[in-house]
PDB file of C-alpha atoms in Angstrom:
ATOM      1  CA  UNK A   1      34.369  82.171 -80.740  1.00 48.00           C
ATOM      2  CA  UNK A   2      31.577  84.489 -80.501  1.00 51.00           C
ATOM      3  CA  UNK A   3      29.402  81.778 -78.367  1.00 47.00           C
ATOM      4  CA  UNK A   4      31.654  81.153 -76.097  1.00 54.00           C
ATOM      5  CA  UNK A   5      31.608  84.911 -75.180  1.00 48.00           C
ATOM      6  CA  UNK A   6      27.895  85.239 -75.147  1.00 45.00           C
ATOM      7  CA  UNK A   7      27.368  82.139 -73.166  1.00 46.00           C
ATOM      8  CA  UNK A   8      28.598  83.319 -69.701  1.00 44.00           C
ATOM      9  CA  UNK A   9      26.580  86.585 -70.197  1.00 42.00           C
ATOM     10  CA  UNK A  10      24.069  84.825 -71.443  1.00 45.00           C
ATOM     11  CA  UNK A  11      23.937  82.863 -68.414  1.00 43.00           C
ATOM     12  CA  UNK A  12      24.699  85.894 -65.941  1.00 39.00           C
ATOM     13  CA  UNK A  13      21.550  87.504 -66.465  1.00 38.00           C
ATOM     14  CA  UNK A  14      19.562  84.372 -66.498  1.00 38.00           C
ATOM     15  CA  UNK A  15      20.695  83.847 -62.713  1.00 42.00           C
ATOM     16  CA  UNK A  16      20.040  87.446 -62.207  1.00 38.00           C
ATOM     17  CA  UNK A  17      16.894  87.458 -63.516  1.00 44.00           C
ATOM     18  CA  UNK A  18      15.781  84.307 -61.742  1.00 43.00           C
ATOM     19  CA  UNK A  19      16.959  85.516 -58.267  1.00 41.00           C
ATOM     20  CA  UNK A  20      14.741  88.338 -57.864  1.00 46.00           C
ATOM     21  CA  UNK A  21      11.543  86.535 -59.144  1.00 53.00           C
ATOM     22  CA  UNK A  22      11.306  82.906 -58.440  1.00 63.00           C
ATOM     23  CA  UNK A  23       9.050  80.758 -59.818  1.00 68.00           C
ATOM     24  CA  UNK A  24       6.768  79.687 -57.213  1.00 86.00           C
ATOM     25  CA  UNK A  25       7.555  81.882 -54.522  1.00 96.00           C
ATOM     26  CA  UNK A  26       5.791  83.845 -52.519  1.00 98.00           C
ATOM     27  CA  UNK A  27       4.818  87.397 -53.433  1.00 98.00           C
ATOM     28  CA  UNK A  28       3.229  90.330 -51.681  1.00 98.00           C
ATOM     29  CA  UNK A  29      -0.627  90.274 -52.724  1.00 98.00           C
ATOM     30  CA  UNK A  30      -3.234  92.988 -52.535  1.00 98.00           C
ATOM     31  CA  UNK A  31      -5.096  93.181 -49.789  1.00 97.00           C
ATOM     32  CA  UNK A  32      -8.330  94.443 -51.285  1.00 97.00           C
ATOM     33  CA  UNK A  33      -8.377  91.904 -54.089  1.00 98.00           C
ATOM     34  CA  UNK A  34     -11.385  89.810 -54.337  1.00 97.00           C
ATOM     35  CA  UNK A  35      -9.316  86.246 -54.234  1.00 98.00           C
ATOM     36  CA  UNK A  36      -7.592  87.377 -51.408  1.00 98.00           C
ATOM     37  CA  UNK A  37     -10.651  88.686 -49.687  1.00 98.00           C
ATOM     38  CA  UNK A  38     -12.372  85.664 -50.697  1.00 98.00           C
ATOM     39  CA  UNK A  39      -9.791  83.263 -49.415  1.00 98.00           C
ATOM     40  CA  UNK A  40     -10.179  85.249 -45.606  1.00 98.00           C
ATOM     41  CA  UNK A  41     -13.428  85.626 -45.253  1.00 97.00           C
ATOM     42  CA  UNK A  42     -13.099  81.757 -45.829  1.00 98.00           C
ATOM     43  CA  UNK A  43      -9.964  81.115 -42.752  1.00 98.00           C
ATOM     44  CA  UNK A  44     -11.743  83.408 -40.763  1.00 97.00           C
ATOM     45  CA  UNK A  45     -15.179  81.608 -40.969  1.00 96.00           C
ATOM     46  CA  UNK A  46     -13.420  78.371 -40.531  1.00 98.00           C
ATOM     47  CA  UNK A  47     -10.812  80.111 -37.490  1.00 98.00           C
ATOM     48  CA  UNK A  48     -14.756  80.557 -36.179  1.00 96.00           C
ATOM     49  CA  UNK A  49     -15.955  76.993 -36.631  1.00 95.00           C
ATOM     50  CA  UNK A  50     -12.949  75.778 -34.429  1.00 96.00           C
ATOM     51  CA  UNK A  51     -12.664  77.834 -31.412  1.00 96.00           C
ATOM     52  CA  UNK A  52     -14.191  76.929 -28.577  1.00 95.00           C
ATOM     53  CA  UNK A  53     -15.041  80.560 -27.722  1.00 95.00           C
ATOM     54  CA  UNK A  54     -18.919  81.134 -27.293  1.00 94.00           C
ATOM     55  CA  UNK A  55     -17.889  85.037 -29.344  1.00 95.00           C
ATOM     56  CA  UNK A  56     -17.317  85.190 -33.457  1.00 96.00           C
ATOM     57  CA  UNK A  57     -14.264  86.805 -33.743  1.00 97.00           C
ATOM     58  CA  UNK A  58     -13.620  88.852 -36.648  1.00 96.00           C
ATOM     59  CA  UNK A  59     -10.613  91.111 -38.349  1.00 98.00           C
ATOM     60  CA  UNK A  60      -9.772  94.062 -36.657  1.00 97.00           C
ATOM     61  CA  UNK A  61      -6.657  94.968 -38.828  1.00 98.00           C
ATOM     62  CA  UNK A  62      -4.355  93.174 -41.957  1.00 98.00           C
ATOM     63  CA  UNK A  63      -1.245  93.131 -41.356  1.00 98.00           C
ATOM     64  CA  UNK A  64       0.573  90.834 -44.378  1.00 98.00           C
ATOM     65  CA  UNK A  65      -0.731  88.744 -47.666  1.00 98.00           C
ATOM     66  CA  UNK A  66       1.508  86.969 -49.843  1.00 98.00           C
ATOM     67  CA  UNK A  67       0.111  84.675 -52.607  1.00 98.00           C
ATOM     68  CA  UNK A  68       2.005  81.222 -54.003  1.00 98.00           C
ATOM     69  CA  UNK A  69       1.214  79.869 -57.548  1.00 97.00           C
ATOM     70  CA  UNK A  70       0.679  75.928 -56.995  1.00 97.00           C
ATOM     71  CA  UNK A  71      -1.509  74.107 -58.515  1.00 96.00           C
ATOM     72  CA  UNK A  72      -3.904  76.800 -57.617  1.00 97.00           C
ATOM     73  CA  UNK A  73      -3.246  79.110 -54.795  1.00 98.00           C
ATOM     74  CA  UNK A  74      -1.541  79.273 -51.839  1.00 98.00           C
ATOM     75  CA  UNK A  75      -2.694  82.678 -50.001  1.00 98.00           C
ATOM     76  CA  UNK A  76      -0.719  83.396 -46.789  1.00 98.00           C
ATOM     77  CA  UNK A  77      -2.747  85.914 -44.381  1.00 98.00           C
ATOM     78  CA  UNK A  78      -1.897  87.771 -41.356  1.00 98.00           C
ATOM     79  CA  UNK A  79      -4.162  89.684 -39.732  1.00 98.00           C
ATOM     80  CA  UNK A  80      -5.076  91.100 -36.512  1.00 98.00           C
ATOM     81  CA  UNK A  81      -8.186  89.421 -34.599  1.00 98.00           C
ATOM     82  CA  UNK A  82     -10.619  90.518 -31.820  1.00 98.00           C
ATOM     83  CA  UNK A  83     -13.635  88.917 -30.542  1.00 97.00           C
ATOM     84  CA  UNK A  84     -17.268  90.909 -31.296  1.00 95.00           C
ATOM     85  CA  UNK A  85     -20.197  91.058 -29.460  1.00 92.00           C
ATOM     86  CA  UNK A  86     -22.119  88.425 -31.234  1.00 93.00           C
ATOM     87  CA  UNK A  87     -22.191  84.653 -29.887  1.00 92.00           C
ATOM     88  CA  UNK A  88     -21.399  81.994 -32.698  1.00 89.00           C
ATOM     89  CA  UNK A  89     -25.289  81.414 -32.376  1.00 84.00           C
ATOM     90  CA  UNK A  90     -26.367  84.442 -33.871  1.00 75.00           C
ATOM     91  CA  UNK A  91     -24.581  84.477 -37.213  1.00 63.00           C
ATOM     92  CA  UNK A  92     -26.966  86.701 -39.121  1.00 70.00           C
ATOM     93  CA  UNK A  93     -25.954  89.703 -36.719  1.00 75.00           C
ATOM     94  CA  UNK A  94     -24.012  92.858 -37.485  1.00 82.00           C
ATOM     95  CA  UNK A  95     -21.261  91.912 -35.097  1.00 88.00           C
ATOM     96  CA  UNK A  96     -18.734  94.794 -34.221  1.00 93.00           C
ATOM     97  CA  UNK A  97     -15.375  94.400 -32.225  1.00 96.00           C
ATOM     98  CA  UNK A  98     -16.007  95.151 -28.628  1.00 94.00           C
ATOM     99  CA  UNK A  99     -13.988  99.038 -27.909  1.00 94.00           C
ATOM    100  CA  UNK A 100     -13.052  97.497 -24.363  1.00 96.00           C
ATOM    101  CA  UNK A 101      -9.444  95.838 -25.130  1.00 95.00           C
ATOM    102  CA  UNK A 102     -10.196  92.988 -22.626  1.00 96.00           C
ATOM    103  CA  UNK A 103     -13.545  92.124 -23.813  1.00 96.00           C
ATOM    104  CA  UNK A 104     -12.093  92.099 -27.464  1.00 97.00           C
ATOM    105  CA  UNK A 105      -8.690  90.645 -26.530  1.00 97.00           C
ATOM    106  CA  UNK A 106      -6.778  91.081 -29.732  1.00 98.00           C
ATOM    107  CA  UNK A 107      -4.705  88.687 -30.907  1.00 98.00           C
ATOM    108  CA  UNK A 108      -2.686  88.087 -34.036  1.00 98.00           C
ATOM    109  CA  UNK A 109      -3.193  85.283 -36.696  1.00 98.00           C
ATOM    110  CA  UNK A 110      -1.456  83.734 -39.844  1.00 98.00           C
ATOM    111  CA  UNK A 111      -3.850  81.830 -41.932  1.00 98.00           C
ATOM    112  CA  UNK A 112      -2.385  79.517 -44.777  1.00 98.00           C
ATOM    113  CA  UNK A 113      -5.475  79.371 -47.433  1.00 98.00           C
ATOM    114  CA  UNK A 114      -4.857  77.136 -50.824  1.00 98.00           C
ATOM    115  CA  UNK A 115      -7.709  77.792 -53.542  1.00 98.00           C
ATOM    116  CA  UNK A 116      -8.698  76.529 -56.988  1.00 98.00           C
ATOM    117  CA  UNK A 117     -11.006  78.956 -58.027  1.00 95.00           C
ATOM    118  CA  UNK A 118     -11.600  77.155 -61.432  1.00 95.00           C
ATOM    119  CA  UNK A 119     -13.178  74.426 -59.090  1.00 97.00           C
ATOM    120  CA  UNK A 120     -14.399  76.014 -56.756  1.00 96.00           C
ATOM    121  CA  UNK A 121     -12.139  74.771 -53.846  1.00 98.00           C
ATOM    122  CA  UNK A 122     -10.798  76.082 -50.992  1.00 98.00           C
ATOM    123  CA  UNK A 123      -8.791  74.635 -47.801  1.00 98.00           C
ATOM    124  CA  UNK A 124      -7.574  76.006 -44.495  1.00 98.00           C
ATOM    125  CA  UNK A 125      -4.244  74.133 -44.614  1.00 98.00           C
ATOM    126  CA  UNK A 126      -2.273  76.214 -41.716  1.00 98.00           C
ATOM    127  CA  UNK A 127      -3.812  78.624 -38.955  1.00 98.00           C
ATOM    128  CA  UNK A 128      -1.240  79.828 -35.908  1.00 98.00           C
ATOM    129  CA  UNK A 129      -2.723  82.239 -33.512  1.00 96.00           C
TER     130      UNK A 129
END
C-alpha cells in the first residue's frame, strides 16, 4: 500500500525536476570562458573567410551564448559586429572598429559553433547576420 502512495510523488518530482533542466538543452554559457571564446574567435574567423567585404570585421559587443551537450558541443553565439580598418590582406594587423558608425556599419550576428575539443574539431554549422 505504501508504493502505491510513493509512486505518484515519486513521479511528481521526477517531472518537476526534469522540466527545469533538460537533458540536452540549451543553457546560458559564460561569456569569458575559454571554450566559448575559443569556439568565436573560430565563427568569427570563418564569418571573415566568407564575406565578400575587402574589411575584417570583428566583435564589437556579445550579446547571448548558450551551450548544447551533443556529442560534443553545440555553442550558440550572438554578438554584435562592425567592420575595422584592416583589409582581409593584412591579417597580422592590430585592427580596431572604425568610431565612424557608417564606416563600421554594425550589424548583429548568431553563430551556431559545434566542437569536440577531445579531437580537436570544430565546425561553423549556422551563421545569420
Amino acid at each position: 500500500m505504501k508504493c502505491q502512495a510513493i509512486f505518484p510523488v515519486f513521479a511528481v518530482l521526477l517531472a518537476v525536476g526534469l522540466a527545469q533542466r533538460m537533458v540536452g538543452g540549451r543553457v546560458d554559457a559564460d561569456m569569458n570562458d575559454a571554450a566559448v571564446q575559443d569556439a568565436l574567435q573560430f565563427a568569427v574567423l570563418k564569418h571573415n573567410e566568407g564575406s565578400n567585404d575587402a574589411y575584417l570585421s570583428q566583435v564589437a559587443s556579445m550579446v547571448r551564448v548558450q551551450k548544447q551537450v551533443v556529442s560534443g558541443v553545440n555553442y550558440f553565439i550572438t554578438v554584435r559586429m562592425a567592420r575595422t580598418n584592416c583589409t582581409k590582406n593584412n591579417t597580422n594587423e592590430v585592427c580596431a572598429i572604425h568610431q565612424d558608425p557608417a564606416l563600421a556599419r554594425p550589424y548583429t550576428c548568431t553563430f551556431t559553433v559545434w566542437s569536440q575539443p577531445w579531437v580537436d574539431k570544430m565546425v561553423l554549422l549556422k551563421q545569420e547576420c
